[in-house]
Tab-separated table of C-alpha atoms and ligand atoms in Angstrom:
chain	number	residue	atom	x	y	z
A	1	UNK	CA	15.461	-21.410	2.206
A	2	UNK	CA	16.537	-19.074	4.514
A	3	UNK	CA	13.592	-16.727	5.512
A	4	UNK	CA	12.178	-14.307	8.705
A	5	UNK	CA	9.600	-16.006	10.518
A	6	UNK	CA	7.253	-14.488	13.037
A	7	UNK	CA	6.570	-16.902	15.558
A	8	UNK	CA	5.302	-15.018	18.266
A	9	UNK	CA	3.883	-11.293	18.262
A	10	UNK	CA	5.718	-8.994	20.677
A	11	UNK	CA	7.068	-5.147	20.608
A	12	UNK	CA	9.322	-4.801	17.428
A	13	UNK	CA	11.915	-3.442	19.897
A	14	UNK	CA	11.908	-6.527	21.469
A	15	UNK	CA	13.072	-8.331	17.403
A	16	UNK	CA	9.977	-10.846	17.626
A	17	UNK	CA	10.962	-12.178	13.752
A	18	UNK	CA	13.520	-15.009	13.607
A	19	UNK	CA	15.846	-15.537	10.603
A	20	UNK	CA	16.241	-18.924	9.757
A	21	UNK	CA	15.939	-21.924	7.708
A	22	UNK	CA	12.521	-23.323	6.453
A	23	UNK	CA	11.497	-25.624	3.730
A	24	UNK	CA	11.321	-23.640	0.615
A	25	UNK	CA	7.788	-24.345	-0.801
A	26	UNK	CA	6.721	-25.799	-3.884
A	27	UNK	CA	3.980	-24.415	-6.290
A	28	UNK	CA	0.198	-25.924	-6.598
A	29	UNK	CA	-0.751	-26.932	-10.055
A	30	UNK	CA	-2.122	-22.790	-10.450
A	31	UNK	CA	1.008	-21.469	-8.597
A	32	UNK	CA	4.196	-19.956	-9.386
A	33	UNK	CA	7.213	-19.776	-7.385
A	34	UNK	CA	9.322	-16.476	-7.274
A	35	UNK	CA	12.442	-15.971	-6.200
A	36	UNK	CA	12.353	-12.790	-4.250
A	37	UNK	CA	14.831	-9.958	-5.125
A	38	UNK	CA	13.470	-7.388	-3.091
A	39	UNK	CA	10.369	-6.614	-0.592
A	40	UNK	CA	9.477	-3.358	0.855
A	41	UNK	CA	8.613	-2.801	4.449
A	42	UNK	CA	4.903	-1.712	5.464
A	43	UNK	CA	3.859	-0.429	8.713
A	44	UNK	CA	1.443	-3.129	8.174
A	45	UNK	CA	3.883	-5.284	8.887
A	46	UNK	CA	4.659	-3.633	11.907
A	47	UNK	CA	0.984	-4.237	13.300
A	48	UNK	CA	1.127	-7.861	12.838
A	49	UNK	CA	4.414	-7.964	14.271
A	50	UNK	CA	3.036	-6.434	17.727
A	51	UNK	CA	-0.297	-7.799	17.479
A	52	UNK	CA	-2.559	-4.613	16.976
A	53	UNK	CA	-4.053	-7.648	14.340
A	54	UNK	CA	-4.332	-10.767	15.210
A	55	UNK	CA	-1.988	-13.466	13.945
A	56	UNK	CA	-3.987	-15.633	10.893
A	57	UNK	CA	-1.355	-18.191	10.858
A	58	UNK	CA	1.727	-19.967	12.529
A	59	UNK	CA	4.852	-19.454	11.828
A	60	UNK	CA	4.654	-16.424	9.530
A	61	UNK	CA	6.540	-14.959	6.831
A	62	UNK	CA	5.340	-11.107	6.658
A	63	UNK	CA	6.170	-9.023	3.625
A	64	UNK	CA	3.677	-8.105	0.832
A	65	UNK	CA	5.754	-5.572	-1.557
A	66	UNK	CA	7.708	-8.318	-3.326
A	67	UNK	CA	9.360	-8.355	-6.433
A	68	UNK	CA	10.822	-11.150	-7.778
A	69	UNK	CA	11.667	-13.722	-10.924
A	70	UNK	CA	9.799	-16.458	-11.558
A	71	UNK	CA	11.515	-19.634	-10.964
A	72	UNK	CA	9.127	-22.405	-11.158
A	73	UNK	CA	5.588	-22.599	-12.615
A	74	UNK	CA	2.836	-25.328	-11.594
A	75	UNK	CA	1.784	-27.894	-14.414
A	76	UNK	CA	-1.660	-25.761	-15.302
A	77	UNK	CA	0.166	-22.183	-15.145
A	78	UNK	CA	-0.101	-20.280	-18.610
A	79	UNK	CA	0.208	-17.285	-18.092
A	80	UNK	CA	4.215	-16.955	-16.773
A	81	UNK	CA	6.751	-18.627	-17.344
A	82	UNK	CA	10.373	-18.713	-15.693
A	83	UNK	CA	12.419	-16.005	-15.716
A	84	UNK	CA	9.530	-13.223	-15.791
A	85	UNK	CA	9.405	-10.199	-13.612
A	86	UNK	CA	6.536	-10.410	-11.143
A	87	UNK	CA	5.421	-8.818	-8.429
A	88	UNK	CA	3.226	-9.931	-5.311
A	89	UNK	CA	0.957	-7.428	-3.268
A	90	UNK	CA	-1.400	-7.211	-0.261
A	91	UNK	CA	-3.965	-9.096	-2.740
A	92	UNK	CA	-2.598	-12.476	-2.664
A	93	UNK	CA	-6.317	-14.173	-3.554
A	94	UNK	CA	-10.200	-14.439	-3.385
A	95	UNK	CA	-12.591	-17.148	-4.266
A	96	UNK	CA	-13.447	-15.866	-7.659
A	97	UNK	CA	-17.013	-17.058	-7.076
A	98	UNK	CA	-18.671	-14.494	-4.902
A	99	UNK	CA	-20.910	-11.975	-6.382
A	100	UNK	CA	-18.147	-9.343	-5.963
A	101	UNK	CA	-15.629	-11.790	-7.001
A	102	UNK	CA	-17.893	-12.057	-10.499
A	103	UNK	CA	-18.759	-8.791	-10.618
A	104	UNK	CA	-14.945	-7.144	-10.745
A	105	UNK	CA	-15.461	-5.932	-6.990
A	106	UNK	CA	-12.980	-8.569	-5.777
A	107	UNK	CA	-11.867	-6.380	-3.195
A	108	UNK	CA	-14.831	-6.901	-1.206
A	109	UNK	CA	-14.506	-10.633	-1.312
A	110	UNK	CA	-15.261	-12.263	1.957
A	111	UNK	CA	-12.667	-14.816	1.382
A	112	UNK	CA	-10.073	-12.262	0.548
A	113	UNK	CA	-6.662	-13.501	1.682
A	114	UNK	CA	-3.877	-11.155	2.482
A	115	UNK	CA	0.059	-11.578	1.444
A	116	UNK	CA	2.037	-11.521	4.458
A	117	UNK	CA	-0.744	-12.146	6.754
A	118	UNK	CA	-3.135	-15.162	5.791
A	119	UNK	CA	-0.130	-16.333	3.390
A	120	UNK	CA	3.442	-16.410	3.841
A	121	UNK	CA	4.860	-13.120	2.104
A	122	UNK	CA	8.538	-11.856	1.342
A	123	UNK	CA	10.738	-12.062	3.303
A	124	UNK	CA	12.192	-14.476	2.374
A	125	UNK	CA	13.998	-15.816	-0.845
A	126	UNK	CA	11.186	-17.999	-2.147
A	127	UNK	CA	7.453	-17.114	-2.288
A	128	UNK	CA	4.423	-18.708	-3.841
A	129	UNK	CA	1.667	-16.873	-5.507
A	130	UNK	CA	-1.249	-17.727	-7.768
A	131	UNK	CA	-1.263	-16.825	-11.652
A	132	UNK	CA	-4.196	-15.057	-11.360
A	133	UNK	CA	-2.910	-12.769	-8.538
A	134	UNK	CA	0.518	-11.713	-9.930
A	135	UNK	CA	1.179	-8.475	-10.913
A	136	UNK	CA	3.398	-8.949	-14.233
A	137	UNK	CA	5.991	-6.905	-14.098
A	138	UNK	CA	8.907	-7.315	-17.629
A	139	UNK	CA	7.082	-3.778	-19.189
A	140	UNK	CA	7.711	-2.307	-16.369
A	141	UNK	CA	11.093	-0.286	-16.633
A	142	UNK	CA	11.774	0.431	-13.487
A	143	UNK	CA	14.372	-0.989	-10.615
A	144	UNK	CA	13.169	-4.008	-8.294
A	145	UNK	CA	13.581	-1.263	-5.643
A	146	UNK	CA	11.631	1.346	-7.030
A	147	UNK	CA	8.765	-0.974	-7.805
A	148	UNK	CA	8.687	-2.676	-4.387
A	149	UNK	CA	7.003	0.451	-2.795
A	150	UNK	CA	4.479	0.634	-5.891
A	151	UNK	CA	3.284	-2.722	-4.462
A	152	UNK	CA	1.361	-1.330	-1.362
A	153	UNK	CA	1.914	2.263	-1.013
A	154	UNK	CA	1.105	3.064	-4.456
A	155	UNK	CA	-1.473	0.785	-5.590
A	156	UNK	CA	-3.220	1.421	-2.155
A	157	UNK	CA	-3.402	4.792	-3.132
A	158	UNK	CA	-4.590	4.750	-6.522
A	159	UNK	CA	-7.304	3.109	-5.149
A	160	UNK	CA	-8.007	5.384	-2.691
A	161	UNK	CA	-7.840	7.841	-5.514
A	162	UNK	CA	-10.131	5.906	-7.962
A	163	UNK	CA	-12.808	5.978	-5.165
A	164	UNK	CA	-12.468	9.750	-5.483
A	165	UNK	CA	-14.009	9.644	-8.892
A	166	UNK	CA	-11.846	12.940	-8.853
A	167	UNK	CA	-12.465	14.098	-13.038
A	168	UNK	CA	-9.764	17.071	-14.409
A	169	UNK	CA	-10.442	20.253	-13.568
A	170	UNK	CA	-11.750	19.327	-9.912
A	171	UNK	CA	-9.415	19.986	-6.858
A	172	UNK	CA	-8.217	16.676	-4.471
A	173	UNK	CA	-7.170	17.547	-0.727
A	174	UNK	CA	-4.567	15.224	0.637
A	175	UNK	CA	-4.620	14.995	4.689
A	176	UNK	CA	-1.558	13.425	6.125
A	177	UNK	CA	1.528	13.204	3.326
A	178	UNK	CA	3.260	9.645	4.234
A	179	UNK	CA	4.393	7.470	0.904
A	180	UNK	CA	0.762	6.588	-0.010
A	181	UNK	CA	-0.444	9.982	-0.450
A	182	UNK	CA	3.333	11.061	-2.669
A	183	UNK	CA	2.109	8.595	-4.776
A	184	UNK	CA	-1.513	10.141	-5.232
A	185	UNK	CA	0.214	13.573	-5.534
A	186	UNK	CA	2.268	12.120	-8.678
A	187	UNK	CA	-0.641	10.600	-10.144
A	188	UNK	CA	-3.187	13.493	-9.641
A	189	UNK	CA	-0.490	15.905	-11.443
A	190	UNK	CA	-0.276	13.500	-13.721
A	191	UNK	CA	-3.943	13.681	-14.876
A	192	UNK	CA	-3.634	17.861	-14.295
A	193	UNK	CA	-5.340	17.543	-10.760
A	194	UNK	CA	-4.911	20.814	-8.842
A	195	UNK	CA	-4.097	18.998	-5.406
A	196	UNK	CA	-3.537	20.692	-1.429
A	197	UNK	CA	-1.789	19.271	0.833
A	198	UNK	CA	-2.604	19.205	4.569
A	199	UNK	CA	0.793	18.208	6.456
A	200	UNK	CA	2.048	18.465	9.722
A	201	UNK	CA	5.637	18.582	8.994
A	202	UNK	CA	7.786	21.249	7.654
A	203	UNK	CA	9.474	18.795	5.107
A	204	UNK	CA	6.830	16.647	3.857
A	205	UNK	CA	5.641	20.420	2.837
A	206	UNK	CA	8.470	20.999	0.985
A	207	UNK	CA	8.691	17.490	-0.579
A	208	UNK	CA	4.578	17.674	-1.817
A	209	UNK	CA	5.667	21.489	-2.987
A	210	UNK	CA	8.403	19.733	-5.084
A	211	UNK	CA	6.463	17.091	-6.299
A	212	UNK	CA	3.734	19.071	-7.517
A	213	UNK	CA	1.027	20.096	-4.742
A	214	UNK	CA	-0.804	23.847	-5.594
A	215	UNK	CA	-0.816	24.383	-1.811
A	216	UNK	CA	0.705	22.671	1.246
A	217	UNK	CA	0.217	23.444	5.245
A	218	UNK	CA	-1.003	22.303	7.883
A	219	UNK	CA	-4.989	22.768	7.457
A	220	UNK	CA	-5.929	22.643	11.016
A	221	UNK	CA	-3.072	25.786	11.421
A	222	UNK	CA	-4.091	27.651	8.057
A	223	UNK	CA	-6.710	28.165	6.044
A	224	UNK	CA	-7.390	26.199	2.488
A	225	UNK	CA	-7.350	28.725	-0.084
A	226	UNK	CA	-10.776	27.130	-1.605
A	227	UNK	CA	-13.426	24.535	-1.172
A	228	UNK	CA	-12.000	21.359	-2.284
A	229	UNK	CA	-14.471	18.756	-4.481
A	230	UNK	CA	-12.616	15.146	-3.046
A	231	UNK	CA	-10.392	14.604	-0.093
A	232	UNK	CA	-8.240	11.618	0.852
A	233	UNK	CA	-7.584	11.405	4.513
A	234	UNK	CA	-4.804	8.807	5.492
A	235	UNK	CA	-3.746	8.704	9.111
A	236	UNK	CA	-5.738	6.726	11.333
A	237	UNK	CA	-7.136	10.077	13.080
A	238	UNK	CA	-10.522	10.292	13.521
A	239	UNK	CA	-10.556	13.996	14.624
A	240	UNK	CA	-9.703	14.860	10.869
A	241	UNK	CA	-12.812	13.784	9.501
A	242	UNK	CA	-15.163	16.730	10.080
A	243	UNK	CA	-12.532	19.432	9.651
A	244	UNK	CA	-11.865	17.776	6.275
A	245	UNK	CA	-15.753	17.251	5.489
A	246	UNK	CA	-16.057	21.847	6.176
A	247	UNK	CA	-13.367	21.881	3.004
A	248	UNK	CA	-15.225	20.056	0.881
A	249	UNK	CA	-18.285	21.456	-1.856
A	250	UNK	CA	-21.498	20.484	-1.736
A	251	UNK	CA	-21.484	16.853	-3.333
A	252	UNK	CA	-17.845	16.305	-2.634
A	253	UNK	CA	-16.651	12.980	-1.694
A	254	UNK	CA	-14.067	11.870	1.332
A	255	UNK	CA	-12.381	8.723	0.843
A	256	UNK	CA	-10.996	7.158	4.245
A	257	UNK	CA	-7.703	5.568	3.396
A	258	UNK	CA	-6.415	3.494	7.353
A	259	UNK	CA	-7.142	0.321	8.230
A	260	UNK	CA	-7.975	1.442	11.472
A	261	UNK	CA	-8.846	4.950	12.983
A	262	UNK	CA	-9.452	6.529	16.225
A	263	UNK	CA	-13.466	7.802	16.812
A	264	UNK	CA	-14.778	9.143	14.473
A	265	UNK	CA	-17.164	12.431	15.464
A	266	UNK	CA	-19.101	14.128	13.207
A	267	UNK	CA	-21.237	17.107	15.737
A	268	UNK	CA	-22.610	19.537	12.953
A	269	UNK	CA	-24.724	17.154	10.399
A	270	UNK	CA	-26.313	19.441	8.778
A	271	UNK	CA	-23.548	21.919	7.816
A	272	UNK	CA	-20.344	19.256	7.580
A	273	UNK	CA	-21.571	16.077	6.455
A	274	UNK	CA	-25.333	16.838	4.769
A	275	UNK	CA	-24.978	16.167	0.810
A	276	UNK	CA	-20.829	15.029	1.000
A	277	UNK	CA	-20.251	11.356	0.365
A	278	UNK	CA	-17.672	9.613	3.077
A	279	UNK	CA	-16.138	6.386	0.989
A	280	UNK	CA	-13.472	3.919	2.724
A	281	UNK	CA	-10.811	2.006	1.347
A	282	UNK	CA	-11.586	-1.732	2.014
A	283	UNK	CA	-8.965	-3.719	0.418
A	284	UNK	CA	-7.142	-3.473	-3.583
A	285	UNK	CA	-8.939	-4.104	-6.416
A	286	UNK	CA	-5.814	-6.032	-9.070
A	287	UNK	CA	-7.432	-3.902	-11.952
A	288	UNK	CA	-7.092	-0.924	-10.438
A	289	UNK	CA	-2.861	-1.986	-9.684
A	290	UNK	CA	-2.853	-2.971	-12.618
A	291	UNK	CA	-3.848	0.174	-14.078
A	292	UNK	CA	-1.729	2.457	-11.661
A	293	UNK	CA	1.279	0.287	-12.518
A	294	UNK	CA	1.458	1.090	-16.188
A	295	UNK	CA	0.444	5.160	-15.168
A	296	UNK	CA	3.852	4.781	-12.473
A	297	UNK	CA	5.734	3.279	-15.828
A	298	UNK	CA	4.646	5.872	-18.202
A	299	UNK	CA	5.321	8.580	-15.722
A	300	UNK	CA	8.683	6.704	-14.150
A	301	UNK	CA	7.202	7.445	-10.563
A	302	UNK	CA	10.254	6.899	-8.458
A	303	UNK	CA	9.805	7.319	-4.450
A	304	UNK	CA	12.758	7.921	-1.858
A	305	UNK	CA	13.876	4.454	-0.592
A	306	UNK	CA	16.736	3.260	1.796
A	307	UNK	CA	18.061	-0.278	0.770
A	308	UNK	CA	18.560	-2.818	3.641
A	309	UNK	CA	20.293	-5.841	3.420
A	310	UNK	CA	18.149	-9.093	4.004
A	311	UNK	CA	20.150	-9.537	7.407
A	312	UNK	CA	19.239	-6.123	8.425
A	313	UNK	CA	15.300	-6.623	8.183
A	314	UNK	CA	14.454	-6.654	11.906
A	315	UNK	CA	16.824	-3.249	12.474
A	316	UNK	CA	14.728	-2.058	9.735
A	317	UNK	CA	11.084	-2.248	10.954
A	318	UNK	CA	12.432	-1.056	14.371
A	319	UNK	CA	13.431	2.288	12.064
A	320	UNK	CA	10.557	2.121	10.456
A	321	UNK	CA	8.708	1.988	13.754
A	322	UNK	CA	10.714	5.056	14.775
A	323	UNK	CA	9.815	7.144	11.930
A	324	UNK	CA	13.964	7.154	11.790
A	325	UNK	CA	14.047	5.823	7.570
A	326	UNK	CA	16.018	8.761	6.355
A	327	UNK	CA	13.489	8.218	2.929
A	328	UNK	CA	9.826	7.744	2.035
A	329	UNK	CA	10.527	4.221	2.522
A	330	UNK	CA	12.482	1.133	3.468
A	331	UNK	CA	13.152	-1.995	1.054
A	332	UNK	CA	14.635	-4.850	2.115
A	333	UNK	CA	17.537	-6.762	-0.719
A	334	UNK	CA	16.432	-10.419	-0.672
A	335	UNK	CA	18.292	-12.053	-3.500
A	336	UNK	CA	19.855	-11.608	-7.210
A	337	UNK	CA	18.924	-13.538	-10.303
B	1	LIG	N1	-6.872	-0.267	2.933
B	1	LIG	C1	-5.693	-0.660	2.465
B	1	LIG	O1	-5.573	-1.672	1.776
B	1	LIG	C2	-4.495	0.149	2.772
B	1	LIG	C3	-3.248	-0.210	2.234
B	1	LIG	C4	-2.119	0.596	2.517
B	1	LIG	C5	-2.251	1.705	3.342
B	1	LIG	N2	-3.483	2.006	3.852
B	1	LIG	C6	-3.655	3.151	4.756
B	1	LIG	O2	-3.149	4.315	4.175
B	1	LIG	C7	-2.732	5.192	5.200
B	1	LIG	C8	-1.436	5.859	4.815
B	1	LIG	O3	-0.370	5.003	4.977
B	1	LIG	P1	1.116	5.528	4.805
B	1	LIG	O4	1.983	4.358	5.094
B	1	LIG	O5	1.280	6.245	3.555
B	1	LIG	O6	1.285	6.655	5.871
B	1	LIG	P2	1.453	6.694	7.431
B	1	LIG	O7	2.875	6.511	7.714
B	1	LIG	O8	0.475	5.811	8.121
B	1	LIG	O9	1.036	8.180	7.775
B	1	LIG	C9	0.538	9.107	6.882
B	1	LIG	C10	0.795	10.518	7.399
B	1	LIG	O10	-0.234	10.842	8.315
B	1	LIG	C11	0.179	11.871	9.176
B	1	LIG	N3	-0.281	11.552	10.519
B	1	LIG	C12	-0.006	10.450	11.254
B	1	LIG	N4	-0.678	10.495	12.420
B	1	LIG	C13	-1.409	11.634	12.420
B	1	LIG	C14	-2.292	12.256	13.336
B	1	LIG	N5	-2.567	11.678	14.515
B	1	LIG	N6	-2.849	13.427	12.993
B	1	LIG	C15	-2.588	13.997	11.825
B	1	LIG	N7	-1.742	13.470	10.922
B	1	LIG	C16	-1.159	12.308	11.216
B	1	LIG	C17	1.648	11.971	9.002
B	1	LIG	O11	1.776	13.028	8.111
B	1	LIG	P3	2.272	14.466	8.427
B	1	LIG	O12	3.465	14.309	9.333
B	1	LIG	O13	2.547	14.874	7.055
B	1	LIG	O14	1.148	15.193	9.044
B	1	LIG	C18	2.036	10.750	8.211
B	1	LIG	O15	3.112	10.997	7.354
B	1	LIG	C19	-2.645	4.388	6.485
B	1	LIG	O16	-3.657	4.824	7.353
B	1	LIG	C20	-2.882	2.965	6.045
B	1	LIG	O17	-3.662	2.255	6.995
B	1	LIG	C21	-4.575	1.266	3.578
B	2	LIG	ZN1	1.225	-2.405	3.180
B	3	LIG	ZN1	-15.009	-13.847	-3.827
């Protein structure tokens, strides 16, 4: 099969992915293999590309917002078969024996292995997953396209939003308004969630305005109209957290949605932090996907995306990497069925 292969990390300027021919792999006994139609491109991806994280294995395939058709199943599969819609996120598997694994806390699993990092991922026009860590996909009415973004984007934010345990009537702050909080926004309207927006830029103001937000500026230039009860902060600035922490109530609860972030400083204990909760996104819980993915069908929760051919991958993350992706986000056309 013809996929991108990462063999060593370097600048994305500098095109460190490869396209070329590999074997096309074969499914274990618990396994299916999809044929991948399309895969959206994370800034994730861009990280591992430059080596910000460390490379888990040789020769890698990145990619973990796949969608794709099932095309072969292993002898002890049951629950797809070929020809279903499935899709493949950053939770490609964890022991299932651990006492979070047993205790639906699988996101905390010390043997939690990542799509596109520990395991090959999609770009590519084959990849393997386990049964138990598909996301089925034939309710879902929505294009391949549309759904690719849903894989990280969105289901990382709904957790970040479950850890919230925002109820109605509260109010949810949003700091930093990339694709991960736009899905949030759409959720928390959903639900009737009165939600502000803190944004730098003039048009992710207008876009959270449009979708829905009660309020959107840039908090650090003008004031919140209120106290907030839970905040989400998303870029990996540290110097956000104790601004945000002074907007929330007593009892309110800050949920830290990077991977990585810059120091962290709280200076004023007692009046920022004493009695507010600060929560951090670890990793996805599949429940919790699962759960946002039949919200994003009921609602039809479509995000801007710009469509790249499969050829065109490596001029994509260099966009990406640019902040030049005219939309929310970039997915990459693998294959047809
Ligand atoms: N734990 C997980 O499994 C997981 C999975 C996926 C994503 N994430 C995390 O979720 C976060 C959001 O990801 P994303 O792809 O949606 O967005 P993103 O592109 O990383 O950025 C989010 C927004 O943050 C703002 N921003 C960036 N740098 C900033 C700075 N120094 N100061 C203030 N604002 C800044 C920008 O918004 P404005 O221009 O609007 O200010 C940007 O649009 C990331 O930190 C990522 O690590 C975690
Ligand atoms: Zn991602
Ligand atoms: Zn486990």
């Amino acid at each position: 099969m013809k996929a991108w292969v990462l063999e060593k990390q370097a600048k994305i300027e500098g095109r460190p992915l490869k396209l070329m021919e590999v074997e096309t792999p074969y499914p274990k006994d618990n396994e299916i293999r999809v044929k991948v139609l399309v895969c959206g491109v994370c800034r994730t991806d861009i990280h591992i590309a430059e080596g910000d994280l460390p490379l888990r294995k040789p020769n890698l395939i990145l990619g973990h917002e796949i969608v794709g058709i099932v095309d072969k199943t292993g002898k002890d599969v049951k629950k797809f078969k070929i020809g279903d819609k499935i899709g493949i996120s950053w939770l490609n598997s964890t022991c299932g024996k651990c006492k979070y694994c047993l205790s639906d806390r699988e996101n905390y699993c010390p043997d939690f292995k990542c799509t596109g990092w520990d395991v090959d991922g999609g770009y590519a026009e084959y990849a393997i997953i386990k049964e138990d860590s598909a996301l089925g996909l034939n309710d879902i009415k929505l294009e391949p396209e549309d759904i690719a973004p849903l894989m990280c984007p969105g289901i990382a934010g709904y957790c970040a939003f479950k850890l919230t345990d925002i109820e109605k009537g509260e109010k949810l702050g949003l700091y930093g308004f990339g694709p991960t909080a736009y899905y949030v926004l759409k959720v928390a309207n959903h639900l009737s969630i009165d939600t502000y927006v803190s944004t730098r830029s003039q048009k992710n103001m207008e876009v959270a305005k449009k979708a829905g937000a009660v309020w959107a500026a840039d908090a650090s230039k003008k004031d919140l109209p209120c106290k907030l009860d839970k905040s989400i902060v998303f870029p990996p600035a540290g110097n956000l957290v104790e601004p945000a922490l002074t907007q929330l109530e007593i009892s309110g609860i800050l949920v830290l949605a990077p991977v990585s972030m810059s120091t962290i400083e709280i200076g004023n204990y007692s009046q920022n932090l004493w009695g507010r909760d600060i929560r951090t996104l670890f990793n996805v819980k599949k429940s919790w996907g699962e759960e946002f993915l039949s919200i994003a069908n009921e609602m039809q929760i479509k995000a801007g995306k710009e469509i790249f051919p499969f050829e065109e991958l490596q001029d994509a993350l260099i966009l990406v990497r640019k902040g030049k992706i005219k939309e929310a986000n970039a997915v990459i056309k693998v294959g047809d069925w």
